[in-house]
Each structure stands twice: as C-alpha cells, then as structure tokens.
mmCIF file of C-alpha atoms in Angstrom:
data_model
loop_
_atom_site.group_PDB
_atom_site.id
_atom_site.type_symbol
_atom_site.label_atom_id
_atom_site.label_comp_id
_atom_site.label_asym_id
_atom_site.label_seq_id
_atom_site.Cartn_x
_atom_site.Cartn_y
_atom_site.Cartn_z
ATOM 1 C CA UNK Y 159 -27.620 7.962 9.119
ATOM 2 C CA UNK Y 160 -28.828 10.539 6.641
ATOM 3 C CA UNK Y 161 -27.054 13.477 8.239
ATOM 4 C CA UNK Y 162 -26.769 16.496 5.913
ATOM 5 C CA UNK Y 163 -25.739 19.627 7.834
ATOM 6 C CA UNK Y 164 -28.698 21.769 6.775
ATOM 7 C CA UNK Y 165 -32.068 21.660 5.022
ATOM 8 C CA UNK Y 166 -30.516 22.597 1.678
ATOM 9 C CA UNK Y 167 -28.218 19.569 1.773
ATOM 10 C CA UNK Y 168 -31.085 17.422 3.093
ATOM 11 C CA UNK Y 169 -32.920 18.124 -0.182
ATOM 12 C CA UNK Y 170 -29.758 18.013 -2.333
ATOM 13 C CA UNK Y 171 -30.017 15.663 -5.309
ATOM 14 C CA UNK Y 172 -26.516 14.253 -4.699
ATOM 15 C CA UNK Y 173 -27.219 13.212 -1.108
ATOM 16 C CA UNK Y 174 -30.746 12.056 -1.897
ATOM 17 C CA UNK Y 175 -29.567 9.879 -4.797
ATOM 18 C CA UNK Y 176 -27.009 8.172 -2.561
ATOM 19 C CA UNK Y 177 -29.622 7.511 0.113
ATOM 20 C CA UNK Y 178 -32.122 6.139 -2.404
ATOM 21 C CA UNK Y 179 -29.530 3.850 -3.982
ATOM 22 C CA UNK Y 180 -28.550 2.516 -0.557
ATOM 23 C CA UNK Y 181 -32.220 1.797 0.123
ATOM 24 C CA UNK Y 182 -32.584 0.043 -3.260
ATOM 25 C CA UNK Y 183 -29.487 -2.095 -2.754
ATOM 26 C CA UNK Y 184 -30.496 -3.050 0.791
ATOM 27 C CA UNK Y 185 -33.918 -4.153 -0.449
ATOM 28 C CA UNK Y 186 -32.399 -6.193 -3.305
ATOM 29 C CA UNK Y 187 -30.040 -7.927 -0.885
ATOM 30 C CA UNK Y 188 -32.627 -8.393 1.863
ATOM 31 C CA UNK Y 189 -30.620 -6.242 4.292
ATOM 32 C CA UNK Y 190 -32.469 -4.536 7.125
ATOM 33 C CA UNK Y 191 -31.802 -0.839 6.776
ATOM 34 C CA UNK Y 192 -33.009 1.819 9.191
ATOM 35 C CA UNK Y 193 -32.713 5.457 8.125
ATOM 36 C CA UNK Y 194 -32.030 7.994 10.872
ATOM 37 C CA UNK Y 195 -32.189 11.737 10.263
ATOM 38 C CA UNK Y 196 -30.614 14.484 12.333
ATOM 39 C CA UNK Y 197 -34.056 15.341 13.690
ATOM 40 C CA UNK Y 198 -34.290 11.788 15.135
ATOM 41 C CA UNK Y 199 -31.184 12.419 17.242
ATOM 42 C CA UNK Y 200 -28.279 10.079 17.841
ATOM 43 C CA UNK Y 201 -30.000 8.613 20.890
ATOM 44 C CA UNK Y 202 -32.539 6.959 18.586
ATOM 45 C CA UNK Y 203 -29.815 4.705 17.128
ATOM 46 C CA UNK Y 204 -30.069 1.227 18.584
ATOM 47 C CA UNK Y 205 -27.141 0.180 20.783
ATOM 48 C CA UNK Y 206 -27.317 -3.199 19.022
ATOM 49 C CA UNK Y 207 -26.397 -1.611 15.674
ATOM 50 C CA UNK Y 208 -23.662 -3.656 14.014
ATOM 51 C CA UNK Y 209 -22.686 -1.249 11.237
ATOM 52 C CA UNK Y 210 -23.700 2.201 10.087
ATOM 53 C CA UNK Y 211 -23.330 4.310 6.992
ATOM 54 C CA UNK Y 212 -23.218 8.078 7.441
ATOM 55 C CA UNK Y 213 -24.236 10.339 4.571
ATOM 56 C CA UNK Y 214 -23.359 13.928 5.384
ATOM 57 C CA UNK Y 215 -21.364 15.860 7.948
ATOM 58 C CA UNK Y 216 -20.886 14.907 11.603
ATOM 59 C CA UNK Y 217 -18.972 16.619 14.381
ATOM 60 C CA UNK Y 218 -16.482 15.017 16.760
ATOM 61 C CA UNK Y 219 -19.073 14.456 19.518
ATOM 62 C CA UNK Y 220 -21.316 12.607 17.065
ATOM 63 C CA UNK Y 221 -18.355 10.552 15.810
ATOM 64 C CA UNK Y 222 -17.432 9.590 19.364
ATOM 65 C CA UNK Y 223 -21.026 8.603 20.094
ATOM 66 C CA UNK Y 224 -21.093 6.404 16.988
ATOM 67 C CA UNK Y 225 -17.742 4.849 17.994
ATOM 68 C CA UNK Y 226 -19.271 3.953 21.368
ATOM 69 C CA UNK Y 227 -21.861 1.833 19.516
ATOM 70 C CA UNK Y 228 -19.468 0.257 16.996
ATOM 71 C CA UNK Y 229 -16.432 1.236 14.947
ATOM 72 C CA UNK Y 230 -17.946 -0.535 11.927
ATOM 73 C CA UNK Y 231 -18.834 2.681 10.162
ATOM 74 C CA UNK Y 232 -18.623 3.958 6.621
ATOM 75 C CA UNK Y 233 -18.768 7.668 5.822
ATOM 76 C CA UNK Y 234 -19.994 8.917 2.476
ATOM 77 C CA UNK Y 235 -19.029 12.445 1.496
ATOM 78 C CA UNK Y 236 -16.709 12.964 4.467
ATOM 79 C CA UNK Y 237 -13.695 11.215 5.946
ATOM 80 C CA UNK Y 238 -13.553 12.159 9.614
ATOM 81 C CA UNK Y 239 -11.098 9.564 10.949
ATOM 82 C CA UNK Y 240 -9.282 7.400 8.434
ATOM 83 C CA UNK Y 241 -7.595 5.399 11.201
ATOM 84 C CA UNK Y 242 -10.998 4.054 12.329
ATOM 85 C CA UNK Y 243 -13.457 4.303 9.471
ATOM 86 C CA UNK Y 244 -13.766 3.631 5.782
ATOM 87 C CA UNK Y 245 -15.041 6.440 3.620
ATOM 88 C CA UNK Y 246 -16.242 7.094 0.108
ATOM 89 C CA UNK Y 247 -15.825 10.557 -1.270
ATOM 90 C CA UNK Y 248 -15.185 12.084 -4.654
ATOM 91 C CA UNK Y 249 -11.733 13.456 -5.397
ATOM 92 C CA UNK Y 250 -12.800 17.108 -5.424
ATOM 93 C CA UNK Y 251 -9.216 18.315 -5.698
ATOM 94 C CA UNK Y 252 -8.675 16.447 -8.953
ATOM 95 C CA UNK Y 253 -12.102 17.362 -10.342
ATOM 96 C CA UNK Y 254 -11.634 21.096 -9.749
ATOM 97 C CA UNK Y 255 -8.075 21.053 -11.105
ATOM 98 C CA UNK Y 256 -9.281 19.339 -14.289
ATOM 99 C CA UNK Y 257 -12.083 21.887 -14.696
ATOM 100 C CA UNK Y 258 -9.697 24.843 -14.353
ATOM 101 C CA UNK Y 259 -7.252 23.211 -16.804
ATOM 102 C CA UNK Y 260 -10.104 22.702 -19.276
ATOM 103 C CA UNK Y 261 -11.250 26.345 -19.162
ATOM 104 C CA UNK Y 262 -7.694 27.638 -19.496
ATOM 105 C CA UNK Y 263 -7.122 25.397 -22.539
ATOM 106 C CA UNK Y 264 -10.361 26.780 -24.014
ATOM 107 C CA UNK Y 265 -8.805 30.267 -23.846
ATOM 108 C CA UNK Y 266 -10.693 31.776 -20.899
ATOM 109 C CA UNK Y 267 -8.842 34.704 -19.337
ATOM 110 C CA UNK Y 268 -10.950 35.050 -16.201
ATOM 111 C CA UNK Y 269 -12.332 32.332 -13.943
ATOM 112 C CA UNK Y 270 -14.726 32.371 -11.026
ATOM 113 C CA UNK Y 271 -15.813 30.013 -8.292
ATOM 114 C CA UNK Y 272 -19.082 29.594 -6.411
ATOM 115 C CA UNK Y 273 -19.184 27.226 -3.468
ATOM 116 C CA UNK Y 274 -19.890 26.660 0.173
ATOM 117 C CA UNK Y 275 -17.928 26.174 3.331
ATOM 118 C CA UNK Y 276 -16.790 23.032 5.028
ATOM 119 C CA UNK Y 277 -16.798 22.625 8.799
ATOM 120 C CA UNK Y 278 -14.078 21.643 11.233
ATOM 121 C CA UNK Y 279 -15.274 18.450 12.970
ATOM 122 C CA UNK Y 280 -13.625 19.481 16.245
ATOM 123 C CA UNK Y 281 -14.848 23.070 16.524
ATOM 124 C CA UNK Y 282 -17.901 23.074 14.264
ATOM 125 C CA UNK Y 283 -16.593 26.343 12.825
ATOM 126 C CA UNK Y 284 -16.547 27.050 9.105
ATOM 127 C CA UNK Y 285 -13.428 26.004 7.229
ATOM 128 C CA UNK Y 286 -12.338 26.355 3.617
ATOM 129 C CA UNK Y 287 -13.822 23.635 1.428
ATOM 130 C CA UNK Y 288 -11.321 21.554 -0.563
ATOM 131 C CA UNK Y 289 -12.984 22.661 -3.820
ATOM 132 C CA UNK Y 290 -12.327 26.319 -3.044
ATOM 133 C CA UNK Y 291 -8.753 25.522 -2.011
ATOM 134 C CA UNK Y 292 -8.184 23.571 -5.244
ATOM 135 C CA UNK Y 293 -9.686 26.361 -7.323
ATOM 136 C CA UNK Y 294 -7.488 28.966 -5.636
ATOM 137 C CA UNK Y 295 -4.340 26.872 -6.147
ATOM 138 C CA UNK Y 296 -5.138 26.104 -9.790
ATOM 139 C CA UNK Y 297 -6.100 29.688 -10.608
ATOM 140 C CA UNK Y 298 -2.957 30.928 -8.852
ATOM 141 C CA UNK Y 299 -0.865 28.535 -10.977
ATOM 142 C CA UNK Y 300 -2.256 30.190 -14.127
ATOM 143 C CA UNK Y 301 -1.991 33.727 -12.642
ATOM 144 C CA UNK Y 302 -5.777 33.987 -12.835
ATOM 145 C CA UNK Y 303 -6.676 34.144 -9.136
ATOM 146 C CA UNK Y 304 -9.025 37.055 -8.446
ATOM 147 C CA UNK Y 305 -10.757 37.111 -5.047
ATOM 148 C CA UNK Y 306 -13.546 39.253 -6.537
ATOM 149 C CA UNK Y 307 -14.549 36.234 -8.650
ATOM 150 C CA UNK Y 308 -14.922 33.888 -5.656
ATOM 151 C CA UNK Y 309 -18.353 33.633 -4.060
ATOM 152 C CA UNK Y 310 -18.885 31.528 -0.932
ATOM 153 C CA UNK Y 311 -22.273 30.801 0.632
ATOM 154 C CA UNK Y 312 -23.123 29.442 4.072
#
C-alpha cells in the first residue's frame, strides 16, 4: 500500500524512492507486487493477500481492516502496533539530536526548526512529530529553545 497522508507526501522523494526500490526488488526476485493507493480504497485489496507493506500513515480503522486480511504486515515510516507488525523507520530522535549537537559545537547561538505534524492513529487528530519533540528537548538542554524559531506546517 502506497498510503501517504496527503498529496505532498504522495509526491515526496523519500516515499517515492522507497516505493520504486520495492518495485525494483520485487521484479528482480520475481515477486508479484500490487501497488494500492489511498484513492483505490482498502476494499480494493484482495482478501487472498498473504502479506502487505504499508508506506505512509494509516489510522486505526485501516489497521484493523488490514489485520482482518492478514497480520503479515510491514510498515515503513510508521510503527502503529509493534505487538503485531514489523516496521522500518529512521531513528528521527537520534538524527535530530545529532544535528542540534553539531550546530551547537559549530558555535551557533540560535537554532530553529521547520517541520510538520504527526497524527494520532486512534483519533486522526494532529500530534507532535517526534522530530519536533527531539528538537525541543535538545534545544532546551542547551538553553536555546525559542518557540518563535519553530515553524510547523500541516
């Protein structure tokens, strides 16, 4: 499932590169791969599906629907239920902390952050993204946290 939450993510180079590499690897290994987009709807997924890979964000209703087909799922970019599914996601907390450490060591006295929001899988409501949280914690550690330098988009 190629399931970015909005058109911007749908066209995002990160998500697109993952999808293309999955397609390349499936072809090399002679694995039948069917790509489903959000616009196709979950109902288009065959009930005989043995395994799925989700790229992007899904809500709890979508997760439950996928579980009803099979629990053999892998999530890339999110980790909605670690007791049921495997996931692959970058360690954003570590990455952001290392970036802040680097800029502080370079002598910067003011830091800023630009990012987006995450979404609660149960409510669908916006939630603080781990990168923003990590930035805030790291900047706070160095006494450099300034809310005026934090810009969050939808």
